[in-house]
Coordinates of N, CA and C in Angstrom, one line a residue:
X1 N 0.8 -1.1 -0.2 CA 0.1 0.1 0.2 C 0.8 1.1 0.0
X2 N 1.9 1.0 0.5 CA 2.5 2.4 0.3 C 3.0 2.6 -0.8
X3 N 3.4 1.9 -1.6 CA 3.9 1.9 -3.1 C 2.7 2.7 -3.5
X4 N 1.1 2.7 -3.6 CA 0.5 3.2 -3.8 C 0.4 4.5 -4.0
X5 N 0.3 5.0 -2.7 CA 0.3 6.2 -1.9 C 1.5 7.0 -2.7
X6 N 2.6 6.0 -2.6 CA 4.0 7.3 -3.1 C 3.9 7.1 -4.3
X7 N 3.5 6.7 -5.8 CA 3.2 6.6 -7.0 C 2.2 7.9 -6.8
X8 N 1.2 7.5 -6.3 CA -0.1 8.7 -6.8 C 0.6 10.0 -6.4
X9 N 1.5 9.9 -5.4 CA 1.6 11.5 -4.8 C 2.8 11.8 -5.8
X10 N 3.4 10.8 -6.3 CA 4.4 11.1 -7.6 C 3.9 11.9 -8.8
X11 N 2.9 11.4 -8.9 CA 1.6 11.4 -10.4 C 1.3 12.8 -10.0
X12 N 0.6 12.8 -9.4 CA 0.3 14.1 -9.2 C 1.1 15.8 -9.1
X13 N 2.1 15.2 -8.5 CA 3.3 16.5 -8.9 C 3.8 16.3 -10.3
X14 N 4.0 15.6 -10.8 CA 4.2 15.7 -12.1 C 3.3 16.4 -13.5
X15 N 2.4 15.5 -12.9 CA 0.6 16.5 -13.3 C 0.7 18.1 -12.9
X16 N 1.2 18.3 -12.0 CA 0.6 19.7 -11.5 C 1.8 20.9 -11.6
X17 N 3.3 20.3 -11.8 CA 4.2 21.1 -12.6 C 4.7 19.7 -13.3
X18 N 4.6 20.2 -14.3 CA 5.5 19.0 -15.5 C 6.4 19.1 -15.9
X19 N 7.0 18.2 -16.5 CA 8.6 18.7 -16.7 C 8.5 18.7 -18.2
X20 N 9.1 19.2 -18.6 CA 9.0 20.2 -20.4 C 8.7 19.3 -21.0
X21 N 8.2 19.4 -21.9 CA 8.3 18.2 -23.1 C 8.1 16.3 -22.6
X22 N 7.5 16.0 -21.2 CA 7.2 14.7 -20.9 C 5.7 14.6 -19.8
X23 N 4.9 13.9 -20.6 CA 3.8 13.7 -20.3 C 3.2 11.9 -19.7
X24 N 2.9 12.3 -18.0 CA 2.5 10.7 -18.2 C 0.8 10.6 -17.5
X25 N 0.8 9.1 -17.8 CA -0.3 8.7 -17.1 C -1.1 7.8 -16.4
X26 N -1.6 7.5 -15.7 CA -1.6 6.0 -14.8 C -2.4 5.1 -16.0
X27 N -2.0 4.5 -16.1 CA -3.2 3.0 -16.6 C -4.8 2.9 -16.0
X28 N -5.3 2.9 -16.4 CA -6.4 3.5 -15.6 C -6.9 2.4 -14.9
X29 N -6.8 1.7 -14.9 CA -6.4 0.2 -14.2 C -5.7 0.0 -13.0
X30 N -4.3 0.7 -13.2 CA -3.5 0.0 -12.6 C -3.1 0.9 -12.4
X31 N -2.8 2.3 -11.0 CA -1.6 2.6 -10.7 C -0.1 2.8 -11.1
X32 N 0.3 1.0 -10.5 CA 1.2 1.3 -11.0 C 1.8 0.8 -12.4
X33 N 1.2 1.3 -13.2 CA 1.8 1.5 -14.8 C 1.4 2.5 -14.9
X34 N 2.5 3.0 -15.8 CA 2.2 4.4 -16.4 C 2.9 4.7 -17.9
X35 N 1.9 5.7 -18.5 CA 2.2 5.6 -20.0 C 2.7 7.3 -20.2
X36 N 3.6 7.2 -21.2 CA 3.7 8.5 -20.7 C 4.8 8.5 -22.6
X37 N 5.0 10.0 -22.8 CA 5.5 10.4 -23.8 C 6.6 11.7 -23.8
X38 N 7.7 11.5 -24.9 CA 9.2 12.8 -24.5 C 8.4 12.8 -26.1
X39 N 8.7 13.7 -25.9 CA 9.2 15.2 -27.1 C 10.6 14.8 -27.7
X40 N 10.7 15.5 -28.7 CA 12.6 15.1 -29.0 C 12.8 17.2 -28.7
X41 N 14.0 17.4 -27.9 CA 14.3 18.6 -27.9 C 14.3 19.1 -29.6
X42 N 14.1 20.2 -29.3 CA 13.8 21.2 -31.0 C 15.7 21.3 -30.7
X43 N 16.2 21.6 -30.0 CA 17.9 21.1 -30.4 C 18.8 20.5 -30.5
X44 N 18.4 19.4 -30.7 CA 18.5 18.0 -31.3 C 18.1 17.2 -32.3
X45 N 18.8 16.0 -32.8 CA 18.2 15.5 -34.0 C 17.2 14.3 -34.0
X46 N 16.3 14.6 -32.8 CA 15.2 14.1 -32.3 C 14.2 15.5 -32.7
X47 N 14.4 16.4 -33.1 CA 13.3 17.5 -33.1 C 12.2 16.6 -34.0
X48 N 10.8 17.1 -33.5 CA 9.9 16.4 -34.0 C 9.7 15.4 -34.2
X49 N 10.2 14.5 -32.7 CA 10.0 13.4 -32.6 C 9.0 13.5 -31.3
X50 N 7.8 12.0 -30.9 CA 7.4 11.9 -29.2 C 7.7 10.5 -29.4
X51 N 8.3 10.0 -28.5 CA 8.7 8.9 -27.8 C 8.1 8.4 -26.8
X52 N 7.4 7.3 -27.1 CA 6.2 6.5 -26.2 C 7.1 5.7 -24.7
X53 N 6.7 5.6 -23.6 CA 7.4 4.4 -22.7 C 6.2 4.3 -21.7
X54 N 6.6 3.3 -21.1 CA 6.1 2.8 -20.3 C 6.8 2.5 -18.6
X55 N 6.8 3.5 -17.8 CA 7.0 2.9 -16.7 C 6.3 2.0 -15.5
X56 N 6.9 1.0 -15.6 CA 6.3 -0.1 -14.4 C 7.0 -0.1 -13.1
X57 N 5.9 -0.3 -12.1 CA 6.8 0.8 -10.7 C 6.3 -1.3 -10.2
X58 N 7.9 -1.7 -9.6 CA 7.7 -2.8 -8.7 C 6.6 -2.5 -7.1
X59 N 6.5 -3.9 -6.5 CA 5.4 -3.5 -5.5 C 6.4 -2.7 -4.6
X60 N 7.5 -3.2 -4.4 CA 8.5 -2.7 -3.0 C 9.3 -1.0 -3.6
X61 N 8.5 -0.6 -4.5 CA 8.9 0.9 -4.9 C 8.7 1.3 -3.7
X62 N 9.3 2.3 -3.0 CA 10.4 3.6 -4.3 C 12.0 2.1 -3.5
X63 N 12.1 1.4 -2.8 CA 13.1 0.7 -2.1 C 13.4 0.0 -3.4
X64 N 13.0 -0.1 -4.7 CA 13.6 -0.6 -5.6 C 13.1 0.7 -6.7
X65 N 13.8 0.5 -8.4 CA 13.9 1.7 -9.2 C 12.4 0.9 -9.9
X66 N 11.5 1.5 -10.4 CA 10.8 1.2 -11.6 C 11.6 0.8 -12.9
X67 N 11.1 0.2 -13.4 CA 11.7 -0.1 -15.2 C 11.0 1.4 -16.1
X68 N 11.7 1.6 -16.8 CA 11.3 2.0 -17.7 C 11.6 2.0 -19.5
X69 N 10.3 1.8 -20.2 CA 10.7 1.1 -21.2 C 10.1 1.7 -23.1
X70 N 10.9 2.4 -23.5 CA 10.7 2.9 -24.7 C 10.0 2.0 -25.9
X71 N 8.9 2.3 -26.6 CA 8.4 1.5 -27.1 C 8.5 2.4 -28.8
X72 N 8.8 3.5 -29.3 CA 9.2 4.0 -30.0 C 10.8 3.7 -29.9
X73 N 11.3 3.1 -31.4 CA 12.3 3.3 -31.5 C 12.9 4.4 -31.6
X74 N 14.0 4.4 -31.6 CA 15.2 5.5 -30.8 C 16.8 5.5 -31.1
X75 N 17.1 5.9 -32.3 CA 18.8 6.1 -32.7 C 19.4 6.7 -31.6
X76 N 20.1 6.0 -30.6 CA 20.2 6.7 -29.5 C 21.6 5.8 -28.6
X77 N 22.5 6.5 -27.8 CA 23.7 5.5 -27.5 C 22.9 4.4 -25.9
X78 N 22.3 5.3 -26.0 CA 21.8 4.9 -23.8 C 20.7 4.2 -24.1
X79 N 20.1 3.3 -25.2 CA 18.8 2.8 -25.4 C 19.6 1.6 -26.2
X80 N 18.8 0.6 -25.7 CA 19.3 -0.7 -26.3 C 17.9 -1.1 -27.5
X81 N 17.8 -2.0 -27.6 CA 17.2 -2.5 -29.1 C 15.4 -2.8 -28.5
X82 N 15.8 -3.0 -26.6 CA 14.3 -3.4 -26.6 C 13.7 -2.0 -25.8
X83 N 14.2 -1.8 -26.0 CA 13.5 0.2 -25.7 C 13.8 0.8 -23.8
X84 N 14.8 -0.3 -23.3 CA 15.6 -0.4 -21.9 C 16.6 0.7 -22.2
X85 N 16.6 2.0 -21.2 CA 17.4 3.0 -21.0 C 18.5 2.3 -20.1
X86 N 19.6 2.8 -20.7 CA 20.8 3.3 -19.7 C 21.3 4.6 -18.7
X87 N 20.6 4.2 -17.9 CA 20.5 5.0 -16.4 C 21.0 4.7 -15.2
X88 N 22.0 4.8 -14.4 CA 22.4 4.7 -13.3 C 21.4 4.4 -12.5
X89 N 20.6 6.0 -12.5 CA 19.4 6.3 -11.3 C 18.4 4.7 -11.2
X90 N 17.9 4.2 -12.5 CA 17.3 3.3 -12.6 C 17.9 2.2 -12.2
X91 N 19.3 1.7 -12.1 CA 20.0 0.8 -11.5 C 20.6 0.7 -10.3
X92 N 22.1 0.9 -10.0 CA 22.7 0.9 -8.8 C 22.7 2.2 -8.1
X93 N 22.4 3.2 -9.2 CA 22.0 4.3 -7.9 C 20.7 5.0 -7.5
X94 N 19.8 3.9 -7.4 CA 18.8 3.9 -7.0 C 18.8 4.4 -5.7
X95 N 17.5 5.4 -4.9 CA 17.7 5.7 -3.5 C 16.3 5.8 -3.6
X96 N 15.8 5.4 -2.6 CA 14.1 5.9 -2.4 C 13.8 7.2 -2.5
X97 N 14.6 8.1 -1.7 CA 14.2 9.4 -1.9 C 14.7 10.1 -2.8
X98 N 14.7 9.4 -4.4 CA 14.5 10.0 -6.0 C 13.6 9.4 -6.0
X99 N 12.5 11.2 -6.7 CA 11.6 11.0 -6.9 C 11.9 10.9 -8.7
X100 N 10.6 10.3 -8.6 CA 10.4 10.0 -10.5 C 11.0 11.4 -11.0
X101 N 10.2 12.6 -10.8 CA 10.6 13.8 -11.5 C 11.8 14.4 -11.5
X102 N 12.6 14.3 -10.3 CA 14.1 15.1 -10.6 C 15.0 13.9 -11.0
X103 N 14.7 12.3 -10.4 CA 15.7 11.8 -10.3 C 15.3 11.0 -11.9
X104 N 14.6 10.2 -12.2 CA 14.5 9.5 -13.5 C 13.8 10.5 -14.4
X105 N 12.6 11.7 -14.7 CA 12.5 12.2 -15.8 C 13.6 13.5 -16.1
X106 N 13.5 14.2 -14.8 CA 14.5 14.9 -14.6 C 16.5 14.7 -15.5
X107 N 17.0 14.2 -14.6 CA 18.3 13.5 -15.1 C 18.2 13.2 -16.6
X108 N 17.2 12.3 -17.5 CA 17.7 11.5 -18.7 C 17.2 12.8 -19.6
X109 N 18.1 13.4 -20.1 CA 18.0 14.2 -21.4 C 17.9 13.7 -22.7
X110 N 16.9 13.5 -23.5 CA 17.2 12.6 -24.3 C 17.7 13.2 -25.4
X111 N 18.0 14.8 -25.4 CA 18.4 15.3 -26.5 C 20.0 15.7 -26.6
X112 N 20.5 14.8 -25.8 CA 21.7 15.2 -25.0 C 22.4 13.1 -25.0
X113 N 22.4 12.9 -26.1 CA 23.1 11.4 -25.8 C 24.8 11.9 -25.8
X114 N 25.1 10.7 -25.1 CA 26.8 10.8 -24.7 C 27.2 9.5 -25.3
X115 N 28.4 9.0 -26.0 CA 28.6 7.9 -25.9 C 29.2 7.3 -24.4
X116 N 29.8 7.4 -23.7 CA 30.6 7.2 -22.4 C 29.0 6.7 -21.7
X117 N 29.3 5.2 -20.5 CA 28.6 4.1 -20.5 C 26.9 4.0 -21.3
X118 N 27.2 3.4 -22.8 CA 26.3 3.2 -23.7 C 25.8 2.0 -23.3
X119 N 24.2 2.0 -24.1 CA 23.6 0.4 -23.9 C 23.8 0.2 -25.1
X120 N 24.3 0.3 -26.6 CA 24.7 0.2 -27.7 C 26.0 1.0 -27.3
X121 N 26.7 -0.1 -27.9 CA 28.1 0.6 -28.1 C 28.4 0.9 -30.2
X122 N 28.0 0.3 -30.7 CA 27.9 0.2 -31.6 C 27.3 1.5 -32.4
X123 N 26.2 2.5 -32.1 CA 25.9 3.4 -31.6 C 26.6 4.6 -30.9
X124 N 27.1 4.3 -29.6 CA 27.9 5.2 -29.0 C 29.5 5.9 -30.2
X125 N 30.3 4.1 -30.7 CA 31.0 4.3 -31.5 C 31.2 5.3 -33.1
X126 N 29.9 5.3 -33.4 CA 29.0 6.1 -34.3 C 29.3 7.4 -33.8
X127 N 28.7 7.9 -32.9 CA 28.8 9.1 -31.9 C 29.8 9.9 -32.2
X128 N 31.2 9.1 -31.4 CA 32.4 9.3 -30.8 C 33.0 9.6 -32.3
X129 N 32.9 8.8 -33.3 CA 33.6 8.7 -34.4 C 33.1 9.7 -35.3
X130 N 32.5 9.9 -35.7 CA 31.5 10.4 -37.0 C 30.1 11.0 -36.2
X131 N 29.7 11.9 -35.3 CA 29.0 12.8 -35.1 C 27.9 13.1 -36.1
X132 N 28.3 13.6 -37.2 CA 27.4 13.9 -38.2 C 26.6 12.6 -39.2
X133 N 27.4 12.1 -39.1 CA 26.7 10.7 -39.6 C 25.5 10.2 -38.2
X134 N 26.0 10.1 -37.3 CA 25.3 9.9 -36.1 C 24.1 10.3 -36.1
X135 N 24.1 12.3 -36.1 CA 22.7 13.1 -36.3 C 21.8 12.9 -37.3
X136 N 22.5 12.5 -38.7 CA 21.9 11.9 -39.5 C 20.7 11.1 -39.2
X137 N 21.6 9.5 -39.0 CA 20.7 9.0 -39.0 C 20.1 8.8 -37.9
X138 N 20.3 9.5 -36.4 CA 18.8 9.8 -35.7 C 17.6 11.0 -35.6
X139 N 18.2 11.3 -37.2 CA 17.1 12.3 -37.5 C 16.1 11.4 -38.6
X140 N 16.9 10.7 -39.3 CA 16.0 9.4 -40.3 C 15.2 8.4 -39.4
X141 N 15.8 7.9 -38.4 CA 14.8 7.4 -37.2 C 13.9 8.1 -36.2
X142 N 13.9 9.7 -36.4 CA 13.2 10.0 -35.7 C 11.6 10.8 -36.6
X143 N 12.3 10.5 -38.0 CA 11.1 10.6 -38.9 C 9.8 9.6 -39.4
X144 N 10.3 8.3 -39.0 CA 9.7 6.9 -39.3 C 8.7 7.2 -38.1

């Protein structure tokens, strides 16, 4: 029951003071599952894109992090083919005091890809070796 109260509070906070470019709603019959989307930042190769994701909270939230999975394919070194994010806050750096707004959504900047600590090493290599090619490919994927 603690998890549901905390998740409700988190959702209310996100809806009353939203993070720019991100929207989330709880699944109608299950507060433990959120659906959302992130708008691609205008100053990035993801401009014009809308990237859909699902947040699934474990029963022991906030002591364990939620799972965030993107259903929209994105050419980004921080995502794997299944849509999982390489974000330390969702792995070994998770702490119960981290809020979804400050930690998960605030820390992850879709428009600022980094080749460091990637999920997809091939995309990270392209970003490191040929940034122009990376941006062109990211723009092409975003248009799909």
